[in-house]
């Protein structure tokens, strides 16, 4: 059969492509939004096929939306399915694998003659309070990879410094779906409340609009190890009190903020309830947002504060850029490399509260954040897809 190849950076016209030229990728995972957006928006003819995520309970079936734990990380899967893929691309999902298990995986790929690509999303695992386990995993994966990809120049420099390996730097594609981006951005241009454009599918996720209000949001989620929200929120209470029209909204999941939750944090919950009673913030406790609810929530904010004390990159930050929500991000990790942020100092040694207050003031008195250009996001997505295709073909000779 014939397919049409996308136009790549050379600007050459499309050419026909036979099925023998298709690149079959065992992608771990394949159903995650980041990996889905490694395919061009107009995907007709893109010659990369990613295997569906196997069902973790029955690897003969596709998992569709359930991909964890990834069955493809088992060396037995590699040997049993070697005829079905040309190249193995690991993104994430290996948290529960020991270094020895990852070593066995890379050995199986070498035995089967399959090139191994690893995209280094996290140089520090946001779920691990102790970095040693993730470092040991990286000490296996990064030297074993035939090619490395990462998202920012800062992360690439760290990879070079720690492992003497060069990583291809390819930016994070958009996170929010393009129709939602178009609707929210059209609302902003028309002077309408952007959260209303997605709130129909997400009732109650967005705050009520108040004229002249500047809404600052912090979401503590389920309190992953990388978060240190209590001093961040305390500093934000002081910052908001000094800015006319500013409102602080704190969201968190039920498992952390309700005393019946499995991960209940009494110190954090107690502080937030007391601050709510004093009228210093609005507290919203709920379960996980759907995508539509998350987009409505982010679109309802003027600025989202990331309360991280360590980390590397952020899909949350990318979603904010897609929707035109400003971001206040810590200077740990490489968040400022991803896109425009207001930075403050926060790492495992502690928070510089003054720098956070200054970041809030800068965000409050700056011009409203400009959402990422949809045309630019589509172009970026196409270029990232073309770069992956070029990388894959180079490894396959």
CSV table of C-alpha atoms in Angstrom, one decimal:
chain,number,residue,atom,x,y,z
A,1,UNK,CA,0.0,0.0,0.0
A,2,UNK,CA,1.1,3.6,-0.5
A,3,UNK,CA,1.2,6.3,2.2
A,4,UNK,CA,2.0,10.0,2.0
A,5,UNK,CA,5.0,11.1,4.0
A,6,UNK,CA,4.7,14.3,5.9
A,7,UNK,CA,6.7,17.3,4.7
A,8,UNK,CA,9.9,17.4,6.9
A,9,UNK,CA,12.3,20.2,7.6
A,10,UNK,CA,14.0,20.0,4.2
A,11,UNK,CA,10.8,21.4,2.6
A,12,UNK,CA,10.8,18.7,0.0
A,13,UNK,CA,7.4,17.8,-1.5
A,14,UNK,CA,5.6,14.7,-0.1
A,15,UNK,CA,6.6,11.4,-1.6
A,16,UNK,CA,5.0,8.0,-1.6
A,17,UNK,CA,5.9,5.5,1.1
A,18,UNK,CA,5.4,1.7,1.0
A,19,UNK,CA,4.3,-0.3,4.0
A,20,UNK,CA,7.8,-1.8,4.2
A,21,UNK,CA,9.0,1.7,5.3
A,22,UNK,CA,6.7,1.9,8.3
A,23,UNK,CA,8.4,2.1,11.7
A,24,UNK,CA,6.7,-0.1,14.3
A,25,UNK,CA,7.5,1.2,17.8
A,26,UNK,CA,7.0,-0.6,21.1
A,27,UNK,CA,6.2,2.6,23.0
A,28,UNK,CA,6.1,2.5,26.8
A,29,UNK,CA,3.4,3.7,27.1
A,30,UNK,CA,1.5,4.6,23.9
A,31,UNK,CA,-1.9,5.9,25.2
A,32,UNK,CA,-0.5,8.8,27.4
A,33,UNK,CA,-1.3,12.3,26.0
A,34,UNK,CA,2.4,13.1,25.5
A,35,UNK,CA,3.0,10.1,23.3
A,36,UNK,CA,-0.3,10.6,21.4
A,37,UNK,CA,0.9,14.1,20.6
A,38,UNK,CA,4.2,12.9,19.1
A,39,UNK,CA,2.1,12.1,16.0
A,40,UNK,CA,1.2,15.1,13.7
A,41,UNK,CA,-2.2,16.7,14.2
A,42,UNK,CA,-2.9,15.9,10.5
A,43,UNK,CA,-1.6,12.3,10.9
A,44,UNK,CA,-2.6,10.9,7.6
A,45,UNK,CA,0.4,9.1,6.2
A,46,UNK,CA,2.7,9.5,9.2
A,47,UNK,CA,4.8,6.3,8.9
A,48,UNK,CA,5.2,5.5,12.6
A,49,UNK,CA,2.9,2.9,14.2
A,50,UNK,CA,3.0,2.6,18.0
A,51,UNK,CA,1.9,-0.7,19.4
A,52,UNK,CA,-1.1,-0.5,21.7
A,53,UNK,CA,-0.4,-0.8,25.4
A,54,UNK,CA,-0.9,-4.5,26.4
A,55,UNK,CA,-3.4,-5.2,29.1
A,56,UNK,CA,-1.3,-5.8,32.3
A,57,UNK,CA,-3.5,-8.7,33.2
A,58,UNK,CA,-3.5,-10.3,29.7
A,59,UNK,CA,-0.8,-9.2,27.4
A,60,UNK,CA,-2.7,-10.6,24.4
A,61,UNK,CA,-5.2,-7.7,24.7
A,62,UNK,CA,-4.8,-4.0,24.3
A,63,UNK,CA,-5.1,-2.0,27.6
A,64,UNK,CA,-6.6,1.0,25.7
A,65,UNK,CA,-6.5,3.5,28.6
A,66,UNK,CA,-5.0,1.3,31.3
A,67,UNK,CA,-1.3,0.9,30.6
A,68,UNK,CA,0.2,0.6,34.1
A,69,UNK,CA,2.2,-1.4,35.0
A,70,UNK,CA,3.6,-1.6,31.5
A,71,UNK,CA,3.8,-5.2,30.3
A,72,UNK,CA,6.3,-4.3,27.6
A,73,UNK,CA,9.0,-3.8,30.3
A,74,UNK,CA,9.1,-7.6,30.9
A,75,UNK,CA,12.0,-9.3,28.9
A,76,UNK,CA,9.6,-12.2,28.2
A,77,UNK,CA,7.3,-9.8,26.4
A,78,UNK,CA,10.2,-8.5,24.3
A,79,UNK,CA,11.2,-12.0,23.2
A,80,UNK,CA,7.7,-13.2,22.6
A,81,UNK,CA,6.7,-10.1,20.5
A,82,UNK,CA,10.1,-9.2,18.8
A,83,UNK,CA,8.6,-9.9,15.4
A,84,UNK,CA,5.9,-7.2,15.9
A,85,UNK,CA,8.1,-4.1,16.5
A,86,UNK,CA,11.2,-2.5,15.0
A,87,UNK,CA,12.3,-0.2,17.8
A,88,UNK,CA,11.7,0.2,21.6
A,89,UNK,CA,10.9,3.6,23.0
A,90,UNK,CA,10.7,4.1,26.8
A,91,UNK,CA,9.0,7.2,28.1
A,92,UNK,CA,8.0,6.5,31.7
A,93,UNK,CA,6.3,3.8,33.8
A,94,UNK,CA,9.3,2.0,35.1
A,95,UNK,CA,9.0,3.2,38.7
A,96,UNK,CA,8.4,-0.3,40.1
A,97,UNK,CA,11.2,-1.9,38.2
A,98,UNK,CA,14.5,-2.6,39.9
A,99,UNK,CA,17.8,-1.8,38.2
A,100,UNK,CA,18.4,-5.5,37.7
A,101,UNK,CA,15.0,-5.9,36.0
A,102,UNK,CA,15.8,-2.9,33.8
A,103,UNK,CA,19.2,-4.4,33.0
A,104,UNK,CA,17.4,-7.6,31.9
A,105,UNK,CA,15.1,-5.6,29.7
A,106,UNK,CA,17.9,-3.8,27.9
A,107,UNK,CA,19.8,-7.1,27.5
A,108,UNK,CA,16.7,-8.7,25.9
A,109,UNK,CA,16.4,-5.8,23.4
A,110,UNK,CA,20.1,-6.2,22.5
A,111,UNK,CA,19.6,-10.0,22.0
A,112,UNK,CA,16.7,-9.3,19.7
A,113,UNK,CA,18.6,-6.5,17.8
A,114,UNK,CA,16.1,-3.8,18.7
A,115,UNK,CA,17.3,-0.2,19.0
A,116,UNK,CA,16.4,1.3,22.4
A,117,UNK,CA,15.3,5.0,22.7
A,118,UNK,CA,14.8,6.6,26.1
A,119,UNK,CA,13.1,10.0,26.6
A,120,UNK,CA,14.4,11.4,29.9
A,121,UNK,CA,11.3,13.1,31.3
A,122,UNK,CA,12.4,13.0,35.0
A,123,UNK,CA,15.9,13.3,36.3
A,124,UNK,CA,14.4,13.2,39.7
A,125,UNK,CA,11.3,11.1,40.3
A,126,UNK,CA,8.5,13.4,41.7
A,127,UNK,CA,7.0,10.4,43.6
A,128,UNK,CA,10.2,9.4,45.5
A,129,UNK,CA,11.3,11.3,48.6
A,130,UNK,CA,14.7,9.6,48.3
A,131,UNK,CA,16.4,10.0,44.9
A,132,UNK,CA,18.7,7.0,45.1
A,133,UNK,CA,16.3,4.5,43.6
A,134,UNK,CA,15.6,6.6,40.5
A,135,UNK,CA,19.3,7.5,40.1
A,136,UNK,CA,20.1,3.8,40.1
A,137,UNK,CA,17.4,3.2,37.4
A,138,UNK,CA,18.9,6.0,35.3
A,139,UNK,CA,22.3,4.6,35.7
A,140,UNK,CA,21.0,1.5,33.8
A,141,UNK,CA,18.8,3.2,31.2
A,142,UNK,CA,20.8,6.2,30.1
A,143,UNK,CA,24.1,4.3,29.3
A,144,UNK,CA,22.1,1.5,27.6
A,145,UNK,CA,20.1,3.6,25.3
A,146,UNK,CA,21.0,3.8,21.6
A,147,UNK,CA,19.6,7.4,21.6
A,148,UNK,CA,18.3,9.8,24.3
A,149,UNK,CA,15.7,12.5,24.1
A,150,UNK,CA,14.9,15.1,26.7
A,151,UNK,CA,12.7,18.2,26.8
A,152,UNK,CA,15.0,21.1,27.7
A,153,UNK,CA,18.6,22.3,27.3
A,154,UNK,CA,19.0,22.3,31.1
A,155,UNK,CA,18.1,18.6,31.3
A,156,UNK,CA,20.4,17.8,28.4
A,157,UNK,CA,23.3,19.6,30.1
A,158,UNK,CA,22.7,17.6,33.3
A,159,UNK,CA,22.6,14.3,31.3
A,160,UNK,CA,25.9,15.3,29.6
A,161,UNK,CA,27.5,16.2,33.0
A,162,UNK,CA,26.4,13.1,34.8
A,163,UNK,CA,26.6,10.4,32.1
A,164,UNK,CA,28.7,11.9,29.3
A,165,UNK,CA,25.8,11.3,26.9
A,166,UNK,CA,24.3,13.7,24.4
A,167,UNK,CA,20.5,13.9,24.3
A,168,UNK,CA,18.3,15.3,21.5
A,169,UNK,CA,16.3,18.2,22.9
A,170,UNK,CA,12.7,18.1,21.6
A,171,UNK,CA,10.1,20.4,23.3
A,172,UNK,CA,7.0,19.1,25.0
A,173,UNK,CA,4.1,19.2,22.6
A,174,UNK,CA,0.7,20.7,23.6
A,175,UNK,CA,-1.2,19.0,26.4
A,176,UNK,CA,-4.7,20.4,26.0
A,177,UNK,CA,-6.6,19.2,23.0
A,178,UNK,CA,-6.7,21.7,20.1
A,179,UNK,CA,-10.5,22.2,20.0
A,180,UNK,CA,-10.5,23.2,23.7
A,181,UNK,CA,-7.5,25.5,23.1
A,182,UNK,CA,-9.4,27.2,20.2
A,183,UNK,CA,-12.6,27.6,22.3
A,184,UNK,CA,-10.8,29.0,25.3
A,185,UNK,CA,-8.6,31.4,23.3
A,186,UNK,CA,-11.6,32.6,21.3
A,187,UNK,CA,-13.4,33.4,24.5
A,188,UNK,CA,-10.4,35.4,25.7
A,189,UNK,CA,-10.3,37.4,22.5
A,190,UNK,CA,-14.1,38.1,22.8
A,191,UNK,CA,-13.8,39.1,26.4
A,192,UNK,CA,-15.8,36.1,27.7
A,193,UNK,CA,-14.9,34.1,30.7
A,194,UNK,CA,-12.7,31.3,29.2
A,195,UNK,CA,-13.6,28.6,31.8
A,196,UNK,CA,-17.2,28.8,30.6
A,197,UNK,CA,-16.1,27.3,27.3
A,198,UNK,CA,-15.2,24.0,28.9
A,199,UNK,CA,-17.3,24.2,32.1
A,200,UNK,CA,-20.4,22.6,30.4
A,201,UNK,CA,-18.5,19.3,30.5
A,202,UNK,CA,-17.0,20.1,33.9
A,203,UNK,CA,-19.7,21.6,36.2
A,204,UNK,CA,-18.3,23.0,39.4
A,205,UNK,CA,-14.7,22.8,38.4
A,206,UNK,CA,-14.2,26.5,37.7
A,207,UNK,CA,-14.5,29.3,40.2
A,208,UNK,CA,-17.2,32.0,39.8
A,209,UNK,CA,-16.0,35.0,37.9
A,210,UNK,CA,-15.7,38.3,39.8
A,211,UNK,CA,-14.9,41.5,38.0
A,212,UNK,CA,-11.5,42.9,38.7
A,213,UNK,CA,-10.4,39.7,40.5
A,214,UNK,CA,-7.0,38.2,40.2
A,215,UNK,CA,-7.3,34.5,41.0
A,216,UNK,CA,-4.2,32.5,42.2
A,217,UNK,CA,-4.5,28.8,42.3
A,218,UNK,CA,-2.5,26.1,44.1
A,219,UNK,CA,-3.4,22.4,43.6
A,220,UNK,CA,-1.9,20.0,46.1
A,221,UNK,CA,-3.3,17.0,44.2
A,222,UNK,CA,-2.6,13.9,46.3
A,223,UNK,CA,0.5,15.4,47.8
A,224,UNK,CA,3.2,13.6,45.9
A,225,UNK,CA,6.7,13.6,47.4
A,226,UNK,CA,8.0,16.5,45.4
A,227,UNK,CA,5.4,18.9,46.9
A,228,UNK,CA,5.9,21.1,49.9
A,229,UNK,CA,2.7,23.1,49.8
A,230,UNK,CA,2.3,24.3,53.5
A,231,UNK,CA,5.0,27.0,53.5
A,232,UNK,CA,4.1,27.9,49.9
A,233,UNK,CA,0.4,28.5,50.8
A,234,UNK,CA,1.4,30.4,54.0
A,235,UNK,CA,3.6,32.8,51.9
A,236,UNK,CA,0.8,33.1,49.3
A,237,UNK,CA,-1.7,34.2,52.1
A,238,UNK,CA,0.7,37.1,52.9
A,239,UNK,CA,1.2,37.9,49.2
A,240,UNK,CA,-2.5,37.9,48.4
A,241,UNK,CA,-3.4,40.1,51.3
A,242,UNK,CA,-1.2,42.9,49.9
A,243,UNK,CA,-2.7,42.8,46.4
A,244,UNK,CA,-6.1,44.5,45.8
A,245,UNK,CA,-8.6,42.1,44.2
A,246,UNK,CA,-6.4,39.0,44.6
A,247,UNK,CA,-8.0,35.7,45.7
A,248,UNK,CA,-6.2,32.5,46.7
A,249,UNK,CA,-7.8,29.2,45.8
A,250,UNK,CA,-6.4,25.9,47.1
A,251,UNK,CA,-7.5,22.6,45.6
A,252,UNK,CA,-6.7,19.2,46.9
A,253,UNK,CA,-7.8,15.6,46.6
A,254,UNK,CA,-10.1,14.0,49.2
A,255,UNK,CA,-7.5,11.3,50.1
A,256,UNK,CA,-5.2,14.0,51.5
A,257,UNK,CA,-7.6,16.7,52.9
A,258,UNK,CA,-10.4,14.6,54.4
A,259,UNK,CA,-9.8,12.7,57.7
A,260,UNK,CA,-11.3,9.6,56.1
A,261,UNK,CA,-8.7,9.6,53.3
A,262,UNK,CA,-5.9,7.0,53.1
A,263,UNK,CA,-3.3,9.7,52.8
A,264,UNK,CA,-4.8,12.3,55.2
A,265,UNK,CA,-2.3,15.0,56.1
A,266,UNK,CA,-3.7,16.6,59.4
A,267,UNK,CA,-1.2,19.4,59.5
A,268,UNK,CA,-1.9,20.6,55.9
A,269,UNK,CA,-5.7,20.1,56.3
A,270,UNK,CA,-5.8,21.9,59.6
A,271,UNK,CA,-3.9,24.9,58.3
A,272,UNK,CA,-6.1,25.2,55.2
A,273,UNK,CA,-9.3,24.8,57.2
A,274,UNK,CA,-8.2,27.5,59.6
A,275,UNK,CA,-7.1,29.9,56.8
A,276,UNK,CA,-10.5,29.2,55.1
A,277,UNK,CA,-12.4,30.2,58.3
A,278,UNK,CA,-10.3,33.4,58.4
A,279,UNK,CA,-11.3,34.2,54.9
A,280,UNK,CA,-7.7,34.0,53.7
A,281,UNK,CA,-8.3,31.5,50.9
A,282,UNK,CA,-11.0,29.4,49.2
A,283,UNK,CA,-10.6,25.7,49.8
A,284,UNK,CA,-11.9,23.1,47.4
A,285,UNK,CA,-11.7,19.4,48.2
A,286,UNK,CA,-12.6,16.9,45.5
A,287,UNK,CA,-11.5,13.7,43.8
A,288,UNK,CA,-9.4,13.6,40.6
A,289,UNK,CA,-10.5,16.0,37.9
A,290,UNK,CA,-11.4,14.6,34.5
A,291,UNK,CA,-9.5,16.3,31.6
A,292,UNK,CA,-12.5,18.6,31.0
A,293,UNK,CA,-12.7,19.5,34.6
A,294,UNK,CA,-8.9,20.2,34.8
A,295,UNK,CA,-9.0,22.4,31.7
A,296,UNK,CA,-12.0,24.4,33.2
A,297,UNK,CA,-10.1,24.7,36.5
A,298,UNK,CA,-6.9,26.0,34.9
A,299,UNK,CA,-8.8,28.3,32.5
A,300,UNK,CA,-10.5,29.9,35.6
A,301,UNK,CA,-7.2,30.9,37.1
A,302,UNK,CA,-5.1,33.9,36.3
A,303,UNK,CA,-2.0,32.2,37.7
A,304,UNK,CA,-1.2,28.6,38.8
A,305,UNK,CA,1.6,28.1,41.5
A,306,UNK,CA,3.6,24.9,41.3
A,307,UNK,CA,4.5,24.0,45.0
A,308,UNK,CA,7.4,21.7,44.1
A,309,UNK,CA,10.6,21.3,46.0
A,310,UNK,CA,12.2,19.1,43.4
A,311,UNK,CA,11.4,17.9,39.9
A,312,UNK,CA,12.5,18.2,36.3
A,313,UNK,CA,9.6,19.0,33.8
A,314,UNK,CA,5.9,19.6,34.0
A,315,UNK,CA,3.0,18.7,31.8
A,316,UNK,CA,0.8,20.9,34.1
A,317,UNK,CA,2.9,23.9,33.1
A,318,UNK,CA,2.4,23.0,29.4
A,319,UNK,CA,-1.4,22.9,29.9
A,320,UNK,CA,-1.3,26.3,31.5
A,321,UNK,CA,0.5,27.7,28.5
A,322,UNK,CA,-2.0,26.1,26.2
A,323,UNK,CA,-4.9,27.9,28.1
A,324,UNK,CA,-3.3,31.2,28.8
A,325,UNK,CA,-2.8,30.8,32.5
A,326,UNK,CA,0.3,32.3,33.9
A,327,UNK,CA,2.7,30.0,35.9
A,328,UNK,CA,4.7,30.6,39.0
A,329,UNK,CA,7.3,27.9,39.2
A,330,UNK,CA,10.2,27.0,41.5
A,331,UNK,CA,13.8,27.3,40.3
A,332,UNK,CA,14.5,23.7,41.0
A,333,UNK,CA,14.4,21.5,37.9
A,334,UNK,CA,14.0,23.0,34.4
A,335,UNK,CA,10.6,24.5,34.4
A,336,UNK,CA,11.8,27.9,33.2
A,337,UNK,CA,13.4,26.1,30.3
A,338,UNK,CA,10.0,24.9,29.2
A,339,UNK,CA,8.4,28.3,28.7
A,340,UNK,CA,7.8,31.6,30.3
A,341,UNK,CA,7.3,31.4,34.1
A,342,UNK,CA,7.6,33.7,37.1
A,343,UNK,CA,10.3,32.0,39.2
A,344,UNK,CA,10.8,31.7,42.9
A,345,UNK,CA,13.4,29.9,45.0
A,346,UNK,CA,12.2,26.6,46.4
A,347,UNK,CA,14.2,23.3,46.7
A,348,UNK,CA,14.8,20.5,49.3
A,349,UNK,CA,16.6,22.9,51.6
A,350,UNK,CA,13.5,25.1,51.9
A,351,UNK,CA,11.5,28.0,50.5
A,352,UNK,CA,12.5,31.6,50.0
A,353,UNK,CA,9.2,33.1,50.9
A,354,UNK,CA,10.3,36.6,49.8
A,355,UNK,CA,11.0,35.4,46.3
A,356,UNK,CA,7.5,33.8,46.1
A,357,UNK,CA,5.9,37.0,47.3
A,358,UNK,CA,7.9,38.9,44.6
A,359,UNK,CA,6.8,36.4,41.9
A,360,UNK,CA,3.2,36.8,42.9
A,361,UNK,CA,3.4,40.6,42.7
A,362,UNK,CA,5.2,40.4,39.4
A,363,UNK,CA,2.5,38.2,38.0
A,364,UNK,CA,-0.3,40.3,39.4
A,365,UNK,CA,1.0,43.5,37.8
A,366,UNK,CA,2.2,42.1,34.5
A,367,UNK,CA,0.1,42.0,31.4
A,368,UNK,CA,-2.2,39.0,31.3
A,369,UNK,CA,-0.5,35.8,30.1
A,370,UNK,CA,-0.7,35.1,26.4
A,371,UNK,CA,-1.8,31.5,25.5
A,372,UNK,CA,0.5,29.5,23.3
A,373,UNK,CA,-0.3,30.2,19.6
A,374,UNK,CA,-2.4,27.3,18.3
A,375,UNK,CA,-0.6,27.5,14.9
A,376,UNK,CA,2.7,27.4,16.7
A,377,UNK,CA,1.7,24.4,18.8
A,378,UNK,CA,0.6,22.6,15.6
A,379,UNK,CA,3.8,23.4,13.9
A,380,UNK,CA,5.8,22.4,17.0
A,381,UNK,CA,3.9,19.1,17.1
A,382,UNK,CA,4.6,18.4,13.5
A,383,UNK,CA,8.3,19.2,13.9
A,384,UNK,CA,8.6,17.0,17.0
A,385,UNK,CA,7.0,14.1,15.1
A,386,UNK,CA,9.3,14.6,12.2
A,387,UNK,CA,12.3,14.7,14.5
A,388,UNK,CA,11.2,11.4,16.1
A,389,UNK,CA,10.8,9.8,12.6
A,390,UNK,CA,14.3,11.0,11.6
A,391,UNK,CA,15.7,9.6,14.8
A,392,UNK,CA,14.0,6.2,14.4
A,393,UNK,CA,15.1,5.8,10.8
A,394,UNK,CA,18.6,6.8,11.7
A,395,UNK,CA,18.8,4.0,14.3
A,396,UNK,CA,17.2,1.5,11.9
A,397,UNK,CA,19.7,2.3,9.2
